[in-house]
PDB file of C-alpha atoms in Angstrom:
ATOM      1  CA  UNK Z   1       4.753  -5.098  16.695  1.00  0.00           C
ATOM      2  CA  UNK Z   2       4.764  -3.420  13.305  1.00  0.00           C
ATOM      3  CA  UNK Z   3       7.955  -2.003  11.673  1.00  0.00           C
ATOM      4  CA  UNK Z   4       7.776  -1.938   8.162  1.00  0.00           C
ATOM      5  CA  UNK Z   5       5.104  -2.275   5.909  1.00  0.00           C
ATOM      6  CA  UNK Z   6       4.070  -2.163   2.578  1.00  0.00           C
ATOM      7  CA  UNK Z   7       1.599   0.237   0.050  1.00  0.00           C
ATOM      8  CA  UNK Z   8       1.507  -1.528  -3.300  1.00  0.00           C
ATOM      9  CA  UNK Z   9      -2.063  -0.643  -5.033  1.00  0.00           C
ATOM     10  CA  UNK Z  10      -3.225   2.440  -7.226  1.00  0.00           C
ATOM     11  CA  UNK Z  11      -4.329   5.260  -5.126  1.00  0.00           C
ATOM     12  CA  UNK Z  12      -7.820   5.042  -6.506  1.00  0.00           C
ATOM     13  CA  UNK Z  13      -8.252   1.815  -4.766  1.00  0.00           C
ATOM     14  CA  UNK Z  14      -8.108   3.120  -1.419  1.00  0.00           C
ATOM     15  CA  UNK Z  15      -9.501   5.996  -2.064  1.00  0.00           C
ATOM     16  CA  UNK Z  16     -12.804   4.255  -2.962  1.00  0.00           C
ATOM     17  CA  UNK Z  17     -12.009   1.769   0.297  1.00  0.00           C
ATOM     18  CA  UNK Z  18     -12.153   4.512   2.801  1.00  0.00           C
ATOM     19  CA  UNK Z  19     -14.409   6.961   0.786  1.00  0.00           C
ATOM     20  CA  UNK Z  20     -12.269   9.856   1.303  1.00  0.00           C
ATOM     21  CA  UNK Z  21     -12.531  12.900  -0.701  1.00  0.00           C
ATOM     22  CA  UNK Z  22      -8.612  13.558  -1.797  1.00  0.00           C
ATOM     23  CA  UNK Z  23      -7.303  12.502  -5.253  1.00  0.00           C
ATOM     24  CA  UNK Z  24      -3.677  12.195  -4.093  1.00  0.00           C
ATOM     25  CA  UNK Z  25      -1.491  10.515  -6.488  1.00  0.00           C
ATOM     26  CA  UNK Z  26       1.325   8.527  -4.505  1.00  0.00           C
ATOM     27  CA  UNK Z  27       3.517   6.427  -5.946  1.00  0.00           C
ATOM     28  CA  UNK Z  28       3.534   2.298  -4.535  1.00  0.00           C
ATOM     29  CA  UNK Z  29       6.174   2.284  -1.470  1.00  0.00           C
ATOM     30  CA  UNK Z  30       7.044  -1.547  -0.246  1.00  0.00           C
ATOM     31  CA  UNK Z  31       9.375  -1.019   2.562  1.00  0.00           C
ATOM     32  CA  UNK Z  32       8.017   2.078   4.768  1.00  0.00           C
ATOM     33  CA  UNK Z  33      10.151   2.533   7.609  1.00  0.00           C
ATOM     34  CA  UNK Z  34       9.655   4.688  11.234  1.00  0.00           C
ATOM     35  CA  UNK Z  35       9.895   8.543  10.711  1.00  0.00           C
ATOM     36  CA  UNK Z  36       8.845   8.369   6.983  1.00  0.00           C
ATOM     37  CA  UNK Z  37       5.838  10.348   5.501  1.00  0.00           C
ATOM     38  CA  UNK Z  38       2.920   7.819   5.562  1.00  0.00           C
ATOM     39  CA  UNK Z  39      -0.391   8.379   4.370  1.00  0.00           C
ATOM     40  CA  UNK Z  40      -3.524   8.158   6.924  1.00  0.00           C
ATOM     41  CA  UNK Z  41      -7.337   8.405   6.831  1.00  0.00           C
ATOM     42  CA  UNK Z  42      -8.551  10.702   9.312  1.00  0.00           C
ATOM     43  CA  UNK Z  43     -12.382  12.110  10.164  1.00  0.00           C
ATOM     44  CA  UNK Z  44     -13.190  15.850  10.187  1.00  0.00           C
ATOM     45  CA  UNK Z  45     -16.999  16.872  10.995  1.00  0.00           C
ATOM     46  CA  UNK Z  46     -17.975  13.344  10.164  1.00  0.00           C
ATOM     47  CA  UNK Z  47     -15.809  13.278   6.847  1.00  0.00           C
ATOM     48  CA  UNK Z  48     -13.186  11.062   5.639  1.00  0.00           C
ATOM     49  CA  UNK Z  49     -10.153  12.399   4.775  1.00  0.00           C
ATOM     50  CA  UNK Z  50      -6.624  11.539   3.423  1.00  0.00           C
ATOM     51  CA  UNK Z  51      -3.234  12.865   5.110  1.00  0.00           C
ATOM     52  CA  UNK Z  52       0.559  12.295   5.291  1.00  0.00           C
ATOM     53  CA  UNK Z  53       1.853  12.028   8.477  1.00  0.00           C
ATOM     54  CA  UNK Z  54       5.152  11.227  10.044  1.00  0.00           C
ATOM     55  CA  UNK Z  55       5.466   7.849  11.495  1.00  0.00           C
ATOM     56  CA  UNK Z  56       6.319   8.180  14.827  1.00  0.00           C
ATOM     57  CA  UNK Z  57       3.920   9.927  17.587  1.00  0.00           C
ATOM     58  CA  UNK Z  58       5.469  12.890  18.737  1.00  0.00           C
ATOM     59  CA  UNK Z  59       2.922  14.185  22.134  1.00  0.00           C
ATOM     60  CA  UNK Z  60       1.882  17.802  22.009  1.00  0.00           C
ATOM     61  CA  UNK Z  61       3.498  18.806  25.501  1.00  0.00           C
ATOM     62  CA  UNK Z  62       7.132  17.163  24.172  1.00  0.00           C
ATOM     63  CA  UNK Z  63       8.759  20.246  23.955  1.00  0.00           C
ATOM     64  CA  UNK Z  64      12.166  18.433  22.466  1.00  0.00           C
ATOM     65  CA  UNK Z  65      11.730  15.248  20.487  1.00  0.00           C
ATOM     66  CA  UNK Z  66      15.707  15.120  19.900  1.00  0.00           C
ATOM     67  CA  UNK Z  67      15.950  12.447  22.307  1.00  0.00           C
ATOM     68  CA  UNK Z  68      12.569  10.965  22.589  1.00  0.00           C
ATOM     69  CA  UNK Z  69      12.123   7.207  21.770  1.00  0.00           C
ATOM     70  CA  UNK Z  70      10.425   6.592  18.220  1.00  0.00           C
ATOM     71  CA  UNK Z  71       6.657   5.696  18.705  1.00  0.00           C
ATOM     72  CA  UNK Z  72       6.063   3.853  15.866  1.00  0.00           C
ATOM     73  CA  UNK Z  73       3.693   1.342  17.719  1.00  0.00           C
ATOM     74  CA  UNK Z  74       1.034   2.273  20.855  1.00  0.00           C
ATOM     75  CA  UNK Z  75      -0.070  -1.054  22.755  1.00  0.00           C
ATOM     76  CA  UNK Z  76      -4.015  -1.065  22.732  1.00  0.00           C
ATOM     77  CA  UNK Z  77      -3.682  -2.147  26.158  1.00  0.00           C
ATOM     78  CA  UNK Z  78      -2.114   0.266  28.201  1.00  0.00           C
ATOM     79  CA  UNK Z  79      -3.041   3.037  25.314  1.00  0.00           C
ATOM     80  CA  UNK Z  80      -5.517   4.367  27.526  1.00  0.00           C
ATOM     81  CA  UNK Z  81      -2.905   4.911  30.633  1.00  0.00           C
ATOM     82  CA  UNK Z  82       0.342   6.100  28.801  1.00  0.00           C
ATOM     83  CA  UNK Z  83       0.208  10.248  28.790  1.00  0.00           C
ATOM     84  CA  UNK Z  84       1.726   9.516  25.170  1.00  0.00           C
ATOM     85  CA  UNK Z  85      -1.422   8.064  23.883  1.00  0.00           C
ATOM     86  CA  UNK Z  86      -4.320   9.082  25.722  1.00  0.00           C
ATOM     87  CA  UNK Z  87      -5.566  12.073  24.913  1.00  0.00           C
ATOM     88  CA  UNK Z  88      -4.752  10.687  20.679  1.00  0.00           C
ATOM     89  CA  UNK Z  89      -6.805   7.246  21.687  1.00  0.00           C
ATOM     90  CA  UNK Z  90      -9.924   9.721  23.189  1.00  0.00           C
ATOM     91  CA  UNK Z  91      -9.927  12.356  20.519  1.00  0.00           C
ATOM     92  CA  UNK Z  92      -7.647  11.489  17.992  1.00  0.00           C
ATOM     93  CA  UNK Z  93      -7.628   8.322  15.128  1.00  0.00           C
ATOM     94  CA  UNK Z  94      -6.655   7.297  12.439  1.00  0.00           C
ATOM     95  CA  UNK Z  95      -6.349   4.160  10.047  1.00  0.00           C
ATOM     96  CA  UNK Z  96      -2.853   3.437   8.258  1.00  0.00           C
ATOM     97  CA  UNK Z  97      -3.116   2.784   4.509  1.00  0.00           C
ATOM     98  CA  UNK Z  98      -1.414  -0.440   3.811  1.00  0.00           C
ATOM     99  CA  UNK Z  99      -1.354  -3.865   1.830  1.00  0.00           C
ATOM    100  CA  UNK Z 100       0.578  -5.437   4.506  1.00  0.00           C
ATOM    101  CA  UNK Z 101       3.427  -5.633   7.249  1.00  0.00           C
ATOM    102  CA  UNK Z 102       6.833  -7.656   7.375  1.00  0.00           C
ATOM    103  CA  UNK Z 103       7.786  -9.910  10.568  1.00  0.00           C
ATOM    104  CA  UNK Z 104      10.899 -11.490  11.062  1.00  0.00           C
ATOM    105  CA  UNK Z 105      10.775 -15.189  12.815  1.00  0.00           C
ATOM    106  CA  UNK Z 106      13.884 -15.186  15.468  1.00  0.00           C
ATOM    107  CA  UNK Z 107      15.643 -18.577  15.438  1.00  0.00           C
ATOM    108  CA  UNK Z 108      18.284 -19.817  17.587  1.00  0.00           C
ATOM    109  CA  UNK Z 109      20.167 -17.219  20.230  1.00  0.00           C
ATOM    110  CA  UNK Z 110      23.159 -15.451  20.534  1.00  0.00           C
ATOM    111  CA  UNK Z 111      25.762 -15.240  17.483  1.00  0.00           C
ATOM    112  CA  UNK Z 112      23.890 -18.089  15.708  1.00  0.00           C
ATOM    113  CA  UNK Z 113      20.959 -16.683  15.738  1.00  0.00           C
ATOM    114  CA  UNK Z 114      18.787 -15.803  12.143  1.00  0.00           C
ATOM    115  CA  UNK Z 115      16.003 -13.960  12.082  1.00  0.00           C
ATOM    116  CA  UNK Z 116      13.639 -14.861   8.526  1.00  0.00           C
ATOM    117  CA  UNK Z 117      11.365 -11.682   6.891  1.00  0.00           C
ATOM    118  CA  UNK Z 118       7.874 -12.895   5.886  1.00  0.00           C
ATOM    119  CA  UNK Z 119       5.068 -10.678   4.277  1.00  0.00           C
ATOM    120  CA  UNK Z 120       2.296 -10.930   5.841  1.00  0.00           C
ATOM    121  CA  UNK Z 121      -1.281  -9.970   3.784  1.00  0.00           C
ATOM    122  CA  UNK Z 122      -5.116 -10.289   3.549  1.00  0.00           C
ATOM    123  CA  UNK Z 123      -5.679 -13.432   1.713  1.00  0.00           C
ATOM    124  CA  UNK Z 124      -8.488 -11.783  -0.187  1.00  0.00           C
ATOM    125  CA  UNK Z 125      -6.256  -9.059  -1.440  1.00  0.00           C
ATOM    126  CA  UNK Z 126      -7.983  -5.948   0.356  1.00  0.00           C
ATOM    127  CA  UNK Z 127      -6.368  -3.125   2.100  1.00  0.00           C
ATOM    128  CA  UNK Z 128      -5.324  -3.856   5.503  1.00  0.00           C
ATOM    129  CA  UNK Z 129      -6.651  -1.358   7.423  1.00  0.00           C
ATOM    130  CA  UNK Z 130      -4.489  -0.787  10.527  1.00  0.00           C
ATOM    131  CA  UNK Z 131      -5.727   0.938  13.466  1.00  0.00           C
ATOM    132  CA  UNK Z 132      -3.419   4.118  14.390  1.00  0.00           C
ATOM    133  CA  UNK Z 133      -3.502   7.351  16.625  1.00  0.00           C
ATOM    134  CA  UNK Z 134      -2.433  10.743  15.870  1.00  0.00           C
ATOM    135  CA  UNK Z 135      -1.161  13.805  17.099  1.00  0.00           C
ATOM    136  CA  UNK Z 136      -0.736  17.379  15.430  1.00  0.00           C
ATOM    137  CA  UNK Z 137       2.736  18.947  17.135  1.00  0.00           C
ATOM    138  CA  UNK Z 138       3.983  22.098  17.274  1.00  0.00           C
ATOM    139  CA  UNK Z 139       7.842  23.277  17.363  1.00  0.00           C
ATOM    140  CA  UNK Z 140       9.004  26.177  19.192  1.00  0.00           C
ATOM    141  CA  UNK Z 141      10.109  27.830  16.116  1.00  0.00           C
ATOM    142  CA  UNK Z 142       6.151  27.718  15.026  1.00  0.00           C
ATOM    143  CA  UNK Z 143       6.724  24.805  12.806  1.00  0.00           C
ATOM    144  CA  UNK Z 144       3.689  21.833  12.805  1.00  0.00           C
ATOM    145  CA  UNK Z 145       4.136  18.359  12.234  1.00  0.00           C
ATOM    146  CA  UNK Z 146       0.973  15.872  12.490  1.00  0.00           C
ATOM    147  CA  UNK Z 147       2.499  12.249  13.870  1.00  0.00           C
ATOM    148  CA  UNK Z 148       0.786   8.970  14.100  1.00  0.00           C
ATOM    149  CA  UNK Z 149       1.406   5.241  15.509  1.00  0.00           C
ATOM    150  CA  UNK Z 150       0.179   2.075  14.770  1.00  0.00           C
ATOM    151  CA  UNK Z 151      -1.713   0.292  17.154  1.00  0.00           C
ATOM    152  CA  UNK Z 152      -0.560  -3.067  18.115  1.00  0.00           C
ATOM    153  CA  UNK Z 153      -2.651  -6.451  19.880  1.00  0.00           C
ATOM    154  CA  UNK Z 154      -1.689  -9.634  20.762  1.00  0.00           C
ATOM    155  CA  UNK Z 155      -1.133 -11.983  17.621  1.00  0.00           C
ATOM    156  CA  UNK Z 156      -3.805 -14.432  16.075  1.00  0.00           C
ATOM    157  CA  UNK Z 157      -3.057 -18.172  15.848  1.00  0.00           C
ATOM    158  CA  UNK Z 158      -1.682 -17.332  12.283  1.00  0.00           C
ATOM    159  CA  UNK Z 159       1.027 -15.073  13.226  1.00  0.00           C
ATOM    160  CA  UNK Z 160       2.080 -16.581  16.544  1.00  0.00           C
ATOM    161  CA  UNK Z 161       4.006 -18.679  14.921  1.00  0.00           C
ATOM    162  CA  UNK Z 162       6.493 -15.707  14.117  1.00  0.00           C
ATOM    163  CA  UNK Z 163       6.060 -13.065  16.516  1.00  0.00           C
ATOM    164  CA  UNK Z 164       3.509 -12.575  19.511  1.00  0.00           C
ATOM    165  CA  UNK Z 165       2.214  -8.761  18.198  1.00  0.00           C
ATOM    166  CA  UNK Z 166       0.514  -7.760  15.162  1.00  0.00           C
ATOM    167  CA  UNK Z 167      -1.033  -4.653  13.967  1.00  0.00           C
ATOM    168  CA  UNK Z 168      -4.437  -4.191  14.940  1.00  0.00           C
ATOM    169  CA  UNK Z 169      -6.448  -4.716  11.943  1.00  0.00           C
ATOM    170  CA  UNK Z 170     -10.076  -3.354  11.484  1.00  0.00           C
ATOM    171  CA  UNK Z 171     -12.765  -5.017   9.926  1.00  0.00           C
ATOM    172  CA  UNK Z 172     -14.272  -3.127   7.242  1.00  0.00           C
ATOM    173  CA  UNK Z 173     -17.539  -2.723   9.761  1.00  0.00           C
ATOM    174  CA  UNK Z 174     -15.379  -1.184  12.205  1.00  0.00           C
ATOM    175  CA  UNK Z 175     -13.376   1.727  10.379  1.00  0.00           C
ATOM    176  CA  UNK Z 176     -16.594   3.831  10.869  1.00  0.00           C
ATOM    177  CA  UNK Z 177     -16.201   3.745  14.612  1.00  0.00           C
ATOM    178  CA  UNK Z 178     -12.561   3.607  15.180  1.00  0.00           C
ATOM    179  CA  UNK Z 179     -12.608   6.989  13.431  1.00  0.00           C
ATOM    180  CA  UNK Z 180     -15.465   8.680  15.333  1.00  0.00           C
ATOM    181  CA  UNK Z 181     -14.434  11.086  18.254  1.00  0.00           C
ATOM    182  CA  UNK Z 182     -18.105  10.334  19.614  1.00  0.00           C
ATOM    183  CA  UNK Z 183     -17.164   6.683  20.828  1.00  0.00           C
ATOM    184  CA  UNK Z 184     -15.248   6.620  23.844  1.00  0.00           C
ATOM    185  CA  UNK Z 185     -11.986   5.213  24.172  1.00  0.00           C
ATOM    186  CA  UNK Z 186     -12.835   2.075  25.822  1.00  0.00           C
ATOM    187  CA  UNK Z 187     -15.529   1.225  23.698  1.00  0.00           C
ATOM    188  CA  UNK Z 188     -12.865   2.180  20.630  1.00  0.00           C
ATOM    189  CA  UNK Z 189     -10.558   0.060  22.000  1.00  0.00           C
ATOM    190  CA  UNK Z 190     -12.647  -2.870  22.236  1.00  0.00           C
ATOM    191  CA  UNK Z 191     -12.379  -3.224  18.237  1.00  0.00           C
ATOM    192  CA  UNK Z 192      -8.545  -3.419  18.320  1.00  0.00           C
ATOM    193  CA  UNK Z 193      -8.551  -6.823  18.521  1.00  0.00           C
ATOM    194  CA  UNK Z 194      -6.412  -9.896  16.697  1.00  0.00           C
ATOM    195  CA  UNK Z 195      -8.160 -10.189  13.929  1.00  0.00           C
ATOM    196  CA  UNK Z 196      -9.695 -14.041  12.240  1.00  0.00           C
ATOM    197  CA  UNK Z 197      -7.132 -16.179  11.758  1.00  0.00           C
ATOM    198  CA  UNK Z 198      -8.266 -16.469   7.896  1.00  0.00           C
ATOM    199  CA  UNK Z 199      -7.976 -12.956   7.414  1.00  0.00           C
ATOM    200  CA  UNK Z 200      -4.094 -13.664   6.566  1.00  0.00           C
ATOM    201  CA  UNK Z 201      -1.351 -15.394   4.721  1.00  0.00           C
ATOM    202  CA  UNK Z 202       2.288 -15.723   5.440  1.00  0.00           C
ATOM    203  CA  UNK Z 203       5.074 -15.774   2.705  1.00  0.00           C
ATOM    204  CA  UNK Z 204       8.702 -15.804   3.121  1.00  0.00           C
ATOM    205  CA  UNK Z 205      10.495 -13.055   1.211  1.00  0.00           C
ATOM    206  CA  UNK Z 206      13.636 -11.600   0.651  1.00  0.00           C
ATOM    207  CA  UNK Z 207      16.620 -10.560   3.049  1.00  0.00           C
ATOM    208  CA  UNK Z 208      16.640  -7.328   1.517  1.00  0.00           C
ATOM    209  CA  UNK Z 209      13.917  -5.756   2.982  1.00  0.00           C
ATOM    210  CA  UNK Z 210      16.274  -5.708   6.273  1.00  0.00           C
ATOM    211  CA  UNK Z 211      17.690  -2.779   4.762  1.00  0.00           C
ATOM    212  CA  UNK Z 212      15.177   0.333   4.964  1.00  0.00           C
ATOM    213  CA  UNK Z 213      17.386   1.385   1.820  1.00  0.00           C
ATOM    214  CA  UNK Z 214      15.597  -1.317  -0.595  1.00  0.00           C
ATOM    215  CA  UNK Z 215      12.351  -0.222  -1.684  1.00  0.00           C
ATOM    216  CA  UNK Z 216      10.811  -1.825  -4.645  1.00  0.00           C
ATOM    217  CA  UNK Z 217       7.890  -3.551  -5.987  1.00  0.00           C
ATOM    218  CA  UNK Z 218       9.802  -7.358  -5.510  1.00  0.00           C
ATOM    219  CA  UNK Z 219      10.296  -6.917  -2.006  1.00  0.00           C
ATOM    220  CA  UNK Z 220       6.989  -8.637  -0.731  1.00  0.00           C
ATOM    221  CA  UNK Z 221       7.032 -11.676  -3.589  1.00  0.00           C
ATOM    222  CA  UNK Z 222       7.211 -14.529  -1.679  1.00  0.00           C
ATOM    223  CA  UNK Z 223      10.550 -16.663  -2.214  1.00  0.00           C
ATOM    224  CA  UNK Z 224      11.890 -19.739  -0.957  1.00  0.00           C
ATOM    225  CA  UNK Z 225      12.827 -19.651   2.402  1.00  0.00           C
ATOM    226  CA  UNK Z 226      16.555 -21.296   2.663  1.00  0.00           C
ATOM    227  CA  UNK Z 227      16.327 -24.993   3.629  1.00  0.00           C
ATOM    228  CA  UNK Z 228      18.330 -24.774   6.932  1.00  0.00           C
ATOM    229  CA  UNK Z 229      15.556 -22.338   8.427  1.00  0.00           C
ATOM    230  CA  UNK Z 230      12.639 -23.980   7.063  1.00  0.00           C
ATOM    231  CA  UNK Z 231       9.854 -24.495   9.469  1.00  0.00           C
ATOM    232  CA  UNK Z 232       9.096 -28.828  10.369  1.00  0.00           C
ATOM    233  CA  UNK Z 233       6.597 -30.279   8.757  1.00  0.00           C
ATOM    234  CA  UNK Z 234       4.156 -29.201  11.730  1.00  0.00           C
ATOM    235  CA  UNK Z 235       4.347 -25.608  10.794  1.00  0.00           C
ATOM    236  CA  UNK Z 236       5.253 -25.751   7.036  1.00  0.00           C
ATOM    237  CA  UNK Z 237       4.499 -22.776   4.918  1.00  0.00           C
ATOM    238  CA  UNK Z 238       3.529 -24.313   1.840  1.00  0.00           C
ATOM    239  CA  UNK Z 239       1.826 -22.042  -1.262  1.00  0.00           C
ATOM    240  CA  UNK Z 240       1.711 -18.575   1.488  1.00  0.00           C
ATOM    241  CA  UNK Z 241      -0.562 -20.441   4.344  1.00  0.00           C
ATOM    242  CA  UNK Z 242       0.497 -21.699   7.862  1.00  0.00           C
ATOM    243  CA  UNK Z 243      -0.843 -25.338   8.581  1.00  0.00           C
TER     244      UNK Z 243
END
């Protein structure tokens, strides 16, 4: 799954990674949270564009989201069945902006159990480009809100060793199609896939990005994970990588 994630770089940078025509000037954001404003790239008459969005897929026939469930993530593999995503997954996506995601690795059960945040990013440094589908809604009162999810696979060998999910993550190659009405759904979905496991490190970071509350620039640095819930010598993280 995906439930935070981090924005770190100028705006100019992914602006000439996804060739959209905007200038927005957003400030870095390093612990987005469901139901904040998040920025997307969307595709208009074959055009790239940018757009903030509320995280969290609201369907156009919900006539009350009071009380519906959050949908912050959309599995790509019942995407195509769920009346919550199917008409977005056929007509409507869009690609998250990001750097990268936390994941917390679950240890132990019950009362003793710990959970430890890691940061998870492209090795080589580039945007992460997660897969996402969107929705425009409509209040009774006449008020519009557009809503998007992130679209989630099973992990690669590099992150199952925290957490079975992951973002899907598109190669550069396949942003074009992901964001082109013309391909079908099934043939969209087929490139929402775990992505190489080289594509990624791992670094432990600090407890306080728990808390949606903390948002600054440290939050992703890796730190020293504490020595009673370091991995064995099988699985040590050692300089970011998993070996």
């Amino acid at each position: 799954m995906c439930g935070r994630f981090f924005i770190g770089q100028p705006p100019e940078v992914y602006r000439a990674f996804y060739g959209y025509s905007e200038q927005p000037n957003f400030p870095g954001r390093f612990n987005v949270a469901p139901t904040q404003p998040v920025p997307v790239v969307i595709s208009e008459s074959g055009e790239r564009h940018f757009r903030l969005m509320r995280w969290g897929l609201w369907p156009t026939w919900l006539k009350d989201p009071s009380d519906f469930p959050t949908l912050f993530n959309a599995r790509i593999e019942t995407a195509a069945e769920k009346p919550a995503f199917r008409g977005a997954l056929r007509h409507r996506r869009c690609v998250f902006l990001a750097d990268g995601f936390y994941e917390w690795r679950r240890e132990g059960t019950g009362k003793a159990a710990t959970k430890t945040p890691f940061a998870v990013r492209r090795t080589d440094g580039a945007p992460m480009a997660f897969a996402g589908l969107w929705e425009p809604w409509m209040g009774a009162d006449g008020s519009e809100v557009d809503t998007a999810a992130i679209i989630t696979c099973s992990a690669n060998g590099t992150l199952s060793a925290i957490h079975e999910r992951m973002p899907a993550i598109l190669a550069p190659e396949a942003i074009g199609p992901w964001l082109d009405a013309a391909v079908d759904a099934p043939e969209a979905a087929r490139l929402c896939r775990p992505c190489p496991d080289e594509w990624l490190r791992l670094d432990p970071v600090s407890e306080r990005v728990n808390n949606a509350r903390n948002d600054d620039a440290g939050l992703p640095e890796p730190v020293a994970p504490p020595a009673s819930r370091r991995a064995p010598a099988k699985a040590a993280i050692v300089q970011g990588e998993l070996f």
